[in-house]
C-alpha cells in the first residue's frame, strides 16, 4: 500500500475512476448496448487496473528496495517492470 499521502491520494483517485468505468460498463450491459462500446469500456477498465497496479507496484519497489545509495538500481528495476506491464 502506498504510504505517502500523495501516493495514497493518487491511487484512490485512480480507483474511483475505475469504479466509475465499471458502473458505466454495468449500465451499458443492462441496457443491451452494442458490443463495440462495451468492448471499448472493458479495455478502458483493463487499462485503468493496469495503471493502478503499476502505480502501487512502483510505490512498493521504491519503499522496499530503494536504499539511499542504491536509488539507481530501483530506477532500473522500475523501468524493467514498466516495460513488462504494457
PDB file of N, CA and C in Angstrom:
ATOM      1  N   UNK A   1       0.849  -1.184   0.000  1.00  0.00           N
ATOM      2  CA  UNK A   1       0.000   0.000   0.000  1.00  0.00           C
ATOM      3  C   UNK A   1       0.883   1.231   0.000  1.00  0.00           C
ATOM      4  N   UNK A   2       0.576   2.181  -0.853  1.00  0.00           N
ATOM      5  CA  UNK A   2       1.344   3.433  -0.844  1.00  0.00           C
ATOM      6  C   UNK A   2       1.251   4.095   0.522  1.00  0.00           C
ATOM      7  N   UNK A   3       2.386   4.538   1.036  1.00  0.00           N
ATOM      8  CA  UNK A   3       2.383   5.092   2.390  1.00  0.00           C
ATOM      9  C   UNK A   3       2.350   6.611   2.423  1.00  0.00           C
ATOM     10  N   UNK A   4       2.889   7.258   1.403  1.00  0.00           N
ATOM     11  CA  UNK A   4       2.865   8.724   1.436  1.00  0.00           C
ATOM     12  C   UNK A   4       1.454   9.215   1.104  1.00  0.00           C
ATOM     13  N   UNK A   5       1.056  10.320   1.684  1.00  0.00           N
ATOM     14  CA  UNK A   5      -0.290  10.844   1.415  1.00  0.00           C
ATOM     15  C   UNK A   5      -0.539  11.116  -0.073  1.00  0.00           C
ATOM     16  N   UNK A   6       0.494  11.577  -0.793  1.00  0.00           N
ATOM     17  CA  UNK A   6       0.327  11.867  -2.217  1.00  0.00           C
ATOM     18  C   UNK A   6       0.096  10.587  -3.008  1.00  0.00           C
ATOM     19  N   UNK A   7       0.882   9.540  -2.710  1.00  0.00           N
ATOM     20  CA  UNK A   7       0.724   8.262  -3.402  1.00  0.00           C
ATOM     21  C   UNK A   7      -0.634   7.643  -3.100  1.00  0.00           C
ATOM     22  N   UNK A   8      -1.051   7.728  -1.839  1.00  0.00           N
ATOM     23  CA  UNK A   8      -2.338   7.171  -1.446  1.00  0.00           C
ATOM     24  C   UNK A   8      -3.481   7.899  -2.154  1.00  0.00           C
ATOM     25  N   UNK A   9      -3.399   9.225  -2.210  1.00  0.00           N
ATOM     26  CA  UNK A   9      -4.447  10.008  -2.875  1.00  0.00           C
ATOM     27  C   UNK A   9      -4.495   9.681  -4.360  1.00  0.00           C
ATOM     28  N   UNK A  10      -3.333   9.555  -4.994  1.00  0.00           N
ATOM     29  CA  UNK A  10      -3.267   9.247  -6.418  1.00  0.00           C
ATOM     30  C   UNK A  10      -3.878   7.856  -6.700  1.00  0.00           C
ATOM     31  N   UNK A  11      -3.569   6.875  -5.844  1.00  0.00           N
ATOM     32  CA  UNK A  11      -4.112   5.532  -6.021  1.00  0.00           C
ATOM     33  C   UNK A  11      -5.624   5.520  -5.825  1.00  0.00           C
ATOM     34  N   UNK A  12      -6.099   6.228  -4.814  1.00  0.00           N
ATOM     35  CA  UNK A  12      -7.545   6.275  -4.574  1.00  0.00           C
ATOM     36  C   UNK A  12      -8.280   7.002  -5.694  1.00  0.00           C
ATOM     37  N   UNK A  13      -7.695   8.063  -6.217  1.00  0.00           N
ATOM     38  CA  UNK A  13      -8.311   8.774  -7.340  1.00  0.00           C
ATOM     39  C   UNK A  13      -8.423   7.856  -8.538  1.00  0.00           C
ATOM     40  N   UNK A  14      -7.377   7.110  -8.806  1.00  0.00           N
ATOM     41  CA  UNK A  14      -7.389   6.162  -9.926  1.00  0.00           C
ATOM     42  C   UNK A  14      -8.448   5.084  -9.690  1.00  0.00           C
ATOM     43  N   UNK A  15      -8.541   4.592  -8.462  1.00  0.00           N
ATOM     44  CA  UNK A  15      -9.529   3.567  -8.134  1.00  0.00           C
ATOM     45  C   UNK A  15     -10.953   4.094  -8.316  1.00  0.00           C
ATOM     46  N   UNK A  16     -11.207   5.315  -7.903  1.00  0.00           N
ATOM     47  CA  UNK A  16     -12.543   5.893  -8.074  1.00  0.00           C
ATOM     48  C   UNK A  16     -12.899   6.032  -9.550  1.00  0.00           C
ATOM     49  N   UNK A  17     -11.910   6.373 -10.365  1.00  0.00           N
ATOM     50  CA  UNK A  17     -12.138   6.458 -11.808  1.00  0.00           C
ATOM     51  C   UNK A  17     -12.502   5.076 -12.365  1.00  0.00           C
ATOM     52  N   UNK A  18     -11.793   4.046 -11.903  1.00  0.00           N
ATOM     53  CA  UNK A  18     -12.073   2.680 -12.345  1.00  0.00           C
ATOM     54  C   UNK A  18     -13.471   2.259 -11.906  1.00  0.00           C
ATOM     55  N   UNK A  19     -13.856   2.619 -10.699  1.00  0.00           N
ATOM     56  CA  UNK A  19     -15.200   2.294 -10.219  1.00  0.00           C
ATOM     57  C   UNK A  19     -16.262   2.930 -11.120  1.00  0.00           C
ATOM     58  N   UNK A  20     -16.043   4.170 -11.507  1.00  0.00           N
ATOM     59  CA  UNK A  20     -16.976   4.837 -12.410  1.00  0.00           C
ATOM     60  C   UNK A  20     -17.044   4.141 -13.760  1.00  0.00           C
ATOM     61  N   UNK A  21     -15.899   3.696 -14.257  1.00  0.00           N
ATOM     62  CA  UNK A  21     -15.882   2.976 -15.531  1.00  0.00           C
ATOM     63  C   UNK A  21     -16.636   1.656 -15.410  1.00  0.00           C
ATOM     64  N   UNK A  22     -16.476   0.953 -14.289  1.00  0.00           N
ATOM     65  CA  UNK A  22     -17.187  -0.315 -14.083  1.00  0.00           C
ATOM     66  C   UNK A  22     -18.694  -0.091 -13.989  1.00  0.00           C
ATOM     67  N   UNK A  23     -19.092   0.973 -13.327  1.00  0.00           N
ATOM     68  CA  UNK A  23     -20.522   1.289 -13.240  1.00  0.00           C
ATOM     69  C   UNK A  23     -21.092   1.610 -14.617  1.00  0.00           C
ATOM     70  N   UNK A  24     -20.334   2.348 -15.426  1.00  0.00           N
ATOM     71  CA  UNK A  24     -20.781   2.645 -16.792  1.00  0.00           C
ATOM     72  C   UNK A  24     -20.867   1.367 -17.619  1.00  0.00           C
ATOM     73  N   UNK A  25     -19.947   0.463 -17.412  1.00  0.00           N
ATOM     74  CA  UNK A  25     -19.964  -0.812 -18.109  1.00  0.00           C
ATOM     75  C   UNK A  25     -21.203  -1.615 -17.715  1.00  0.00           C
ATOM     76  N   UNK A  26     -21.517  -1.650 -16.436  1.00  0.00           N
ATOM     77  CA  UNK A  26     -22.709  -2.366 -15.967  1.00  0.00           C
ATOM     78  C   UNK A  26     -23.974  -1.762 -16.579  1.00  0.00           C
ATOM     79  N   UNK A  27     -24.049  -0.431 -16.626  1.00  0.00           N
ATOM     80  CA  UNK A  27     -25.224   0.219 -17.233  1.00  0.00           C
ATOM     81  C   UNK A  27     -25.343  -0.132 -18.708  1.00  0.00           C
ATOM     82  N   UNK A  28     -24.213  -0.154 -19.405  1.00  0.00           N
ATOM     83  CA  UNK A  28     -24.227  -0.485 -20.831  1.00  0.00           C
ATOM     84  C   UNK A  28     -24.682  -1.923 -21.054  1.00  0.00           C
ATOM     85  N   UNK A  29     -24.222  -2.833 -20.208  1.00  0.00           N
ATOM     86  CA  UNK A  29     -24.637  -4.232 -20.331  1.00  0.00           C
ATOM     87  C   UNK A  29     -26.128  -4.388 -20.028  1.00  0.00           C
ATOM     88  N   UNK A  30     -26.587  -3.717 -18.982  1.00  0.00           N
ATOM     89  CA  UNK A  30     -28.007  -3.786 -18.629  1.00  0.00           C
ATOM     90  C   UNK A  30     -28.888  -3.200 -19.726  1.00  0.00           C
ATOM     91  N   UNK A  31     -28.405  -2.178 -20.395  1.00  0.00           N
ATOM     92  CA  UNK A  31     -29.177  -1.522 -21.452  1.00  0.00           C
ATOM     93  C   UNK A  31     -29.109  -2.277 -22.775  1.00  0.00           C
ATOM     94  N   UNK A  32     -28.243  -3.282 -22.833  1.00  0.00           N
ATOM     95  CA  UNK A  32     -28.120  -4.044 -24.073  1.00  0.00           C
ATOM     96  C   UNK A  32     -27.404  -3.280 -25.167  1.00  0.00           C
ATOM     97  N   UNK A  33     -26.424  -2.488 -24.799  1.00  0.00           N
ATOM     98  CA  UNK A  33     -25.659  -1.704 -25.780  1.00  0.00           C
ATOM     99  C   UNK A  33     -24.935  -2.621 -26.756  1.00  0.00           C
ATOM    100  N   UNK A  34     -24.524  -2.036 -27.872  1.00  0.00           N
ATOM    101  CA  UNK A  34     -23.762  -2.786 -28.867  1.00  0.00           C
ATOM    102  C   UNK A  34     -22.437  -3.250 -28.289  1.00  0.00           C
ATOM    103  N   UNK A  35     -21.884  -4.280 -28.912  1.00  0.00           N
ATOM    104  CA  UNK A  35     -20.629  -4.875 -28.430  1.00  0.00           C
ATOM    105  C   UNK A  35     -19.448  -3.909 -28.525  1.00  0.00           C
ATOM    106  N   UNK A  36     -19.395  -3.089 -29.565  1.00  0.00           N
ATOM    107  CA  UNK A  36     -18.261  -2.188 -29.756  1.00  0.00           C
ATOM    108  C   UNK A  36     -18.014  -1.275 -28.566  1.00  0.00           C
ATOM    109  N   UNK A  37     -19.032  -0.517 -28.159  1.00  0.00           N
ATOM    110  CA  UNK A  37     -18.833   0.358 -26.991  1.00  0.00           C
ATOM    111  C   UNK A  37     -18.543  -0.423 -25.698  1.00  0.00           C
ATOM    112  N   UNK A  38     -19.137  -1.597 -25.561  1.00  0.00           N
ATOM    113  CA  UNK A  38     -18.882  -2.407 -24.371  1.00  0.00           C
ATOM    114  C   UNK A  38     -17.431  -2.869 -24.355  1.00  0.00           C
ATOM    115  N   UNK A  39     -16.943  -3.331 -25.492  1.00  0.00           N
ATOM    116  CA  UNK A  39     -15.545  -3.759 -25.564  1.00  0.00           C
ATOM    117  C   UNK A  39     -14.603  -2.598 -25.296  1.00  0.00           C
ATOM    118  N   UNK A  40     -14.957  -1.430 -25.784  1.00  0.00           N
ATOM    119  CA  UNK A  40     -14.132  -0.247 -25.544  1.00  0.00           C
ATOM    120  C   UNK A  40     -14.100   0.081 -24.052  1.00  0.00           C
ATOM    121  N   UNK A  41     -15.240  -0.042 -23.391  1.00  0.00           N
ATOM    122  CA  UNK A  41     -15.290   0.231 -21.949  1.00  0.00           C
ATOM    123  C   UNK A  41     -14.502  -0.810 -21.169  1.00  0.00           C
ATOM    124  N   UNK A  42     -14.576  -2.065 -21.581  1.00  0.00           N
ATOM    125  CA  UNK A  42     -13.789  -3.114 -20.923  1.00  0.00           C
ATOM    126  C   UNK A  42     -12.300  -2.819 -21.066  1.00  0.00           C
ATOM    127  N   UNK A  43     -11.888  -2.393 -22.250  1.00  0.00           N
ATOM    128  CA  UNK A  43     -10.479  -2.047 -22.468  1.00  0.00           C
ATOM    129  C   UNK A  43     -10.064  -0.874 -21.583  1.00  0.00           C
ATOM    130  N   UNK A  44     -10.954   0.096 -21.395  1.00  0.00           N
ATOM    131  CA  UNK A  44     -10.655   1.237 -20.534  1.00  0.00           C
ATOM    132  C   UNK A  44     -10.492   0.786 -19.083  1.00  0.00           C
ATOM    133  N   UNK A  45     -11.353  -0.122 -18.629  1.00  0.00           N
ATOM    134  CA  UNK A  45     -11.251  -0.646 -17.265  1.00  0.00           C
ATOM    135  C   UNK A  45      -9.938  -1.408 -17.101  1.00  0.00           C
ATOM    136  N   UNK A  46      -9.607  -2.234 -18.088  1.00  0.00           N
ATOM    137  CA  UNK A  46      -8.364  -3.002 -18.020  1.00  0.00           C
ATOM    138  C   UNK A  46      -7.160  -2.051 -17.965  1.00  0.00           C
ATOM    139  N   UNK A  47      -7.178  -1.012 -18.775  1.00  0.00           N
ATOM    140  CA  UNK A  47      -6.094  -0.034 -18.755  1.00  0.00           C
ATOM    141  C   UNK A  47      -5.987   0.664 -17.407  1.00  0.00           C
ATOM    142  N   UNK A  48      -7.124   0.987 -16.825  1.00  0.00           N
ATOM    143  CA  UNK A  48      -7.124   1.620 -15.510  1.00  0.00           C
ATOM    144  C   UNK A  48      -6.566   0.712 -14.436  1.00  0.00           C
ATOM    145  N   UNK A  49      -6.952  -0.551 -14.462  1.00  0.00           N
ATOM    146  CA  UNK A  49      -6.445  -1.527 -13.491  1.00  0.00           C
ATOM    147  C   UNK A  49      -4.942  -1.705 -13.666  1.00  0.00           C
ATOM    148  N   UNK A  50      -4.493  -1.819 -14.926  1.00  0.00           N
ATOM    149  CA  UNK A  50      -3.057  -1.957 -15.172  1.00  0.00           C
ATOM    150  C   UNK A  50      -2.291  -0.738 -14.662  1.00  0.00           C
ATOM    151  N   UNK A  51      -2.846   0.445 -14.864  1.00  0.00           N
ATOM    152  CA  UNK A  51      -2.203   1.660 -14.372  1.00  0.00           C
ATOM    153  C   UNK A  51      -2.142   1.695 -12.857  1.00  0.00           C
ATOM    154  N   UNK A  52      -3.221   1.278 -12.202  1.00  0.00           N
ATOM    155  CA  UNK A  52      -3.240   1.234 -10.740  1.00  0.00           C
ATOM    156  C   UNK A  52      -2.219   0.224 -10.229  1.00  0.00           C
ATOM    157  N   UNK A  53      -2.162  -0.940 -10.867  1.00  0.00           N
ATOM    158  CA  UNK A  53      -1.196  -1.948 -10.460  1.00  0.00           C
ATOM    159  C   UNK A  53       0.226  -1.418 -10.606  1.00  0.00           C
ATOM    160  N   UNK A  54       0.507  -0.756 -11.709  1.00  0.00           N
ATOM    161  CA  UNK A  54       1.847  -0.207 -11.940  1.00  0.00           C
ATOM    162  C   UNK A  54       2.182   0.845 -10.892  1.00  0.00           C
ATOM    163  N   UNK A  55       1.222   1.678 -10.556  1.00  0.00           N
ATOM    164  CA  UNK A  55       1.450   2.735  -9.579  1.00  0.00           C
ATOM    165  C   UNK A  55       1.737   2.167  -8.186  1.00  0.00           C
ATOM    166  N   UNK A  56       0.948   1.187  -7.764  1.00  0.00           N
ATOM    167  CA  UNK A  56       1.148   0.579  -6.451  1.00  0.00           C
ATOM    168  C   UNK A  56       2.450  -0.207  -6.431  1.00  0.00           C
ATOM    169  N   UNK A  57       2.745  -0.914  -7.516  1.00  0.00           N
ATOM    170  CA  UNK A  57       3.985  -1.670  -7.596  1.00  0.00           C
ATOM    171  C   UNK A  57       5.196  -0.741  -7.545  1.00  0.00           C
ATOM    172  N   UNK A  58       5.119   0.365  -8.252  1.00  0.00           N
ATOM    173  CA  UNK A  58       6.219   1.333  -8.229  1.00  0.00           C
ATOM    174  C   UNK A  58       6.433   1.874  -6.819  1.00  0.00           C
ATOM    175  N   UNK A  59       5.346   2.203  -6.153  1.00  0.00           N
ATOM    176  CA  UNK A  59       5.454   2.699  -4.782  1.00  0.00           C
ATOM    177  C   UNK A  59       6.088   1.640  -3.877  1.00  0.00           C
ATOM    178  N   UNK A  60       5.675   0.401  -4.043  1.00  0.00           N
ATOM    179  CA  UNK A  60       6.220  -0.689  -3.235  1.00  0.00           C
ATOM    180  C   UNK A  60       7.716  -0.867  -3.487  1.00  0.00           C
ATOM    181  N   UNK A  61       8.103  -0.862  -4.746  1.00  0.00           N
ATOM    182  CA  UNK A  61       9.521  -1.030  -5.085  1.00  0.00           C
ATOM    183  C   UNK A  61      10.341   0.104  -4.500  1.00  0.00           C
ATOM    184  N   UNK A  62       9.854   1.326  -4.651  1.00  0.00           N
ATOM    185  CA  UNK A  62      10.598   2.467  -4.107  1.00  0.00           C
ATOM    186  C   UNK A  62      10.729   2.383  -2.584  1.00  0.00           C
ATOM    187  N   UNK A  63       9.661   1.955  -1.901  1.00  0.00           N
ATOM    188  CA  UNK A  63       9.688   1.888  -0.442  1.00  0.00           C
ATOM    189  C   UNK A  63      10.527   0.722   0.070  1.00  0.00           C
ATOM    190  N   UNK A  64      10.457  -0.409  -0.601  1.00  0.00           N
ATOM    191  CA  UNK A  64      11.089  -1.619  -0.074  1.00  0.00           C
ATOM    192  C   UNK A  64      12.507  -1.863  -0.585  1.00  0.00           C
ATOM    193  N   UNK A  65      12.803  -1.423  -1.810  1.00  0.00           N
ATOM    194  CA  UNK A  65      14.059  -1.812  -2.432  1.00  0.00           C
ATOM    195  C   UNK A  65      15.024  -0.668  -2.692  1.00  0.00           C
ATOM    196  N   UNK A  66      14.606   0.546  -2.460  1.00  0.00           N
ATOM    197  CA  UNK A  66      15.483   1.679  -2.752  1.00  0.00           C
ATOM    198  C   UNK A  66      16.227   2.094  -1.487  1.00  0.00           C
ATOM    199  N   UNK A  67      17.472   1.690  -1.400  1.00  0.00           N
ATOM    200  CA  UNK A  67      18.329   2.151  -0.313  1.00  0.00           C
ATOM    201  C   UNK A  67      18.879   3.521  -0.701  1.00  0.00           C
ATOM    202  N   UNK A  68      19.276   4.334   0.246  1.00  0.00           N
ATOM    203  CA  UNK A  68      19.791   5.667  -0.103  1.00  0.00           C
ATOM    204  C   UNK A  68      20.935   5.635  -1.117  1.00  0.00           C
ATOM    205  N   UNK A  69      21.756   4.593  -1.071  1.00  0.00           N
ATOM    206  CA  UNK A  69      22.874   4.526  -2.017  1.00  0.00           C
ATOM    207  C   UNK A  69      22.528   3.729  -3.267  1.00  0.00           C
ATOM    208  N   UNK A  70      21.386   3.046  -3.293  1.00  0.00           N
ATOM    209  CA  UNK A  70      21.056   2.192  -4.429  1.00  0.00           C
ATOM    210  C   UNK A  70      19.867   2.672  -5.230  1.00  0.00           C
ATOM    211  N   UNK A  71      19.599   3.961  -5.206  1.00  0.00           N
ATOM    212  CA  UNK A  71      18.427   4.503  -5.904  1.00  0.00           C
ATOM    213  C   UNK A  71      18.440   4.171  -7.389  1.00  0.00           C
ATOM    214  N   UNK A  72      19.595   4.184  -8.003  1.00  0.00           N
ATOM    215  CA  UNK A  72      19.686   3.872  -9.432  1.00  0.00           C
ATOM    216  C   UNK A  72      19.223   2.468  -9.741  1.00  0.00           C
ATOM    217  N   UNK A  73      19.489   1.530  -8.837  1.00  0.00           N
ATOM    218  CA  UNK A  73      19.051   0.151  -9.042  1.00  0.00           C
ATOM    219  C   UNK A  73      17.536   0.056  -9.001  1.00  0.00           C
ATOM    220  N   UNK A  74      16.908   0.778  -8.102  1.00  0.00           N
ATOM    221  CA  UNK A  74      15.446   0.786  -8.041  1.00  0.00           C
ATOM    222  C   UNK A  74      14.879   1.373  -9.324  1.00  0.00           C
ATOM    223  N   UNK A  75      15.489   2.429  -9.843  1.00  0.00           N
ATOM    224  CA  UNK A  75      15.019   3.032 -11.093  1.00  0.00           C
ATOM    225  C   UNK A  75      15.144   2.055 -12.250  1.00  0.00           C
ATOM    226  N   UNK A  76      16.242   1.290 -12.301  1.00  0.00           N
ATOM    227  CA  UNK A  76      16.417   0.281 -13.343  1.00  0.00           C
ATOM    228  C   UNK A  76      15.341  -0.793 -13.236  1.00  0.00           C
ATOM    229  N   UNK A  77      15.052  -1.236 -12.016  1.00  0.00           N
ATOM    230  CA  UNK A  77      14.023  -2.244 -11.804  1.00  0.00           C
ATOM    231  C   UNK A  77      12.651  -1.714 -12.217  1.00  0.00           C
ATOM    232  N   UNK A  78      12.351  -0.470 -11.855  1.00  0.00           N
ATOM    233  CA  UNK A  78      11.080   0.132 -12.228  1.00  0.00           C
ATOM    234  C   UNK A  78      10.935   0.237 -13.739  1.00  0.00           C
ATOM    235  N   UNK A  79      11.987   0.602 -14.430  1.00  0.00           N
ATOM    236  CA  UNK A  79      11.935   0.689 -15.901  1.00  0.00           C
ATOM    237  C   UNK A  79      11.644  -0.682 -16.491  1.00  0.00           C
ATOM    238  N   UNK A  80      12.266  -1.699 -15.970  1.00  0.00           N
ATOM    239  CA  UNK A  80      12.040  -3.060 -16.453  1.00  0.00           C
ATOM    240  C   UNK A  80      10.595  -3.492 -16.211  1.00  0.00           C
ATOM    241  N   UNK A  81      10.083  -3.237 -15.027  1.00  0.00           N
ATOM    242  CA  UNK A  81       8.712  -3.613 -14.700  1.00  0.00           C
ATOM    243  C   UNK A  81       7.724  -2.873 -15.592  1.00  0.00           C
ATOM    244  N   UNK A  82       7.948  -1.583 -15.821  1.00  0.00           N
ATOM    245  CA  UNK A  82       7.050  -0.801 -16.691  1.00  0.00           C
ATOM    246  C   UNK A  82       6.973  -1.392 -18.094  1.00  0.00           C
ATOM    247  N   UNK A  83       8.110  -1.840 -18.604  1.00  0.00           N
ATOM    248  CA  UNK A  83       8.132  -2.432 -19.948  1.00  0.00           C
ATOM    249  C   UNK A  83       7.264  -3.682 -19.998  1.00  0.00           C
ATOM    250  N   UNK A  84       7.301  -4.481 -18.958  1.00  0.00           N
ATOM    251  CA  UNK A  84       6.550  -5.738 -18.957  1.00  0.00           C
ATOM    252  C   UNK A  84       5.071  -5.540 -18.633  1.00  0.00           C
ATOM    253  N   UNK A  85       4.716  -4.448 -17.999  1.00  0.00           N
ATOM    254  CA  UNK A  85       3.318  -4.194 -17.675  1.00  0.00           C
ATOM    255  C   UNK A  85       2.524  -3.633 -18.838  1.00  0.00           C
ATOM    256  N   UNK A  86       3.193  -3.177 -19.869  1.00  0.00           N
ATOM    257  CA  UNK A  86       2.480  -2.583 -21.005  1.00  0.00           C
ATOM    258  C   UNK A  86       1.843  -3.628 -21.863  1.00  0.00           C
TER     259      UNK A  86
END
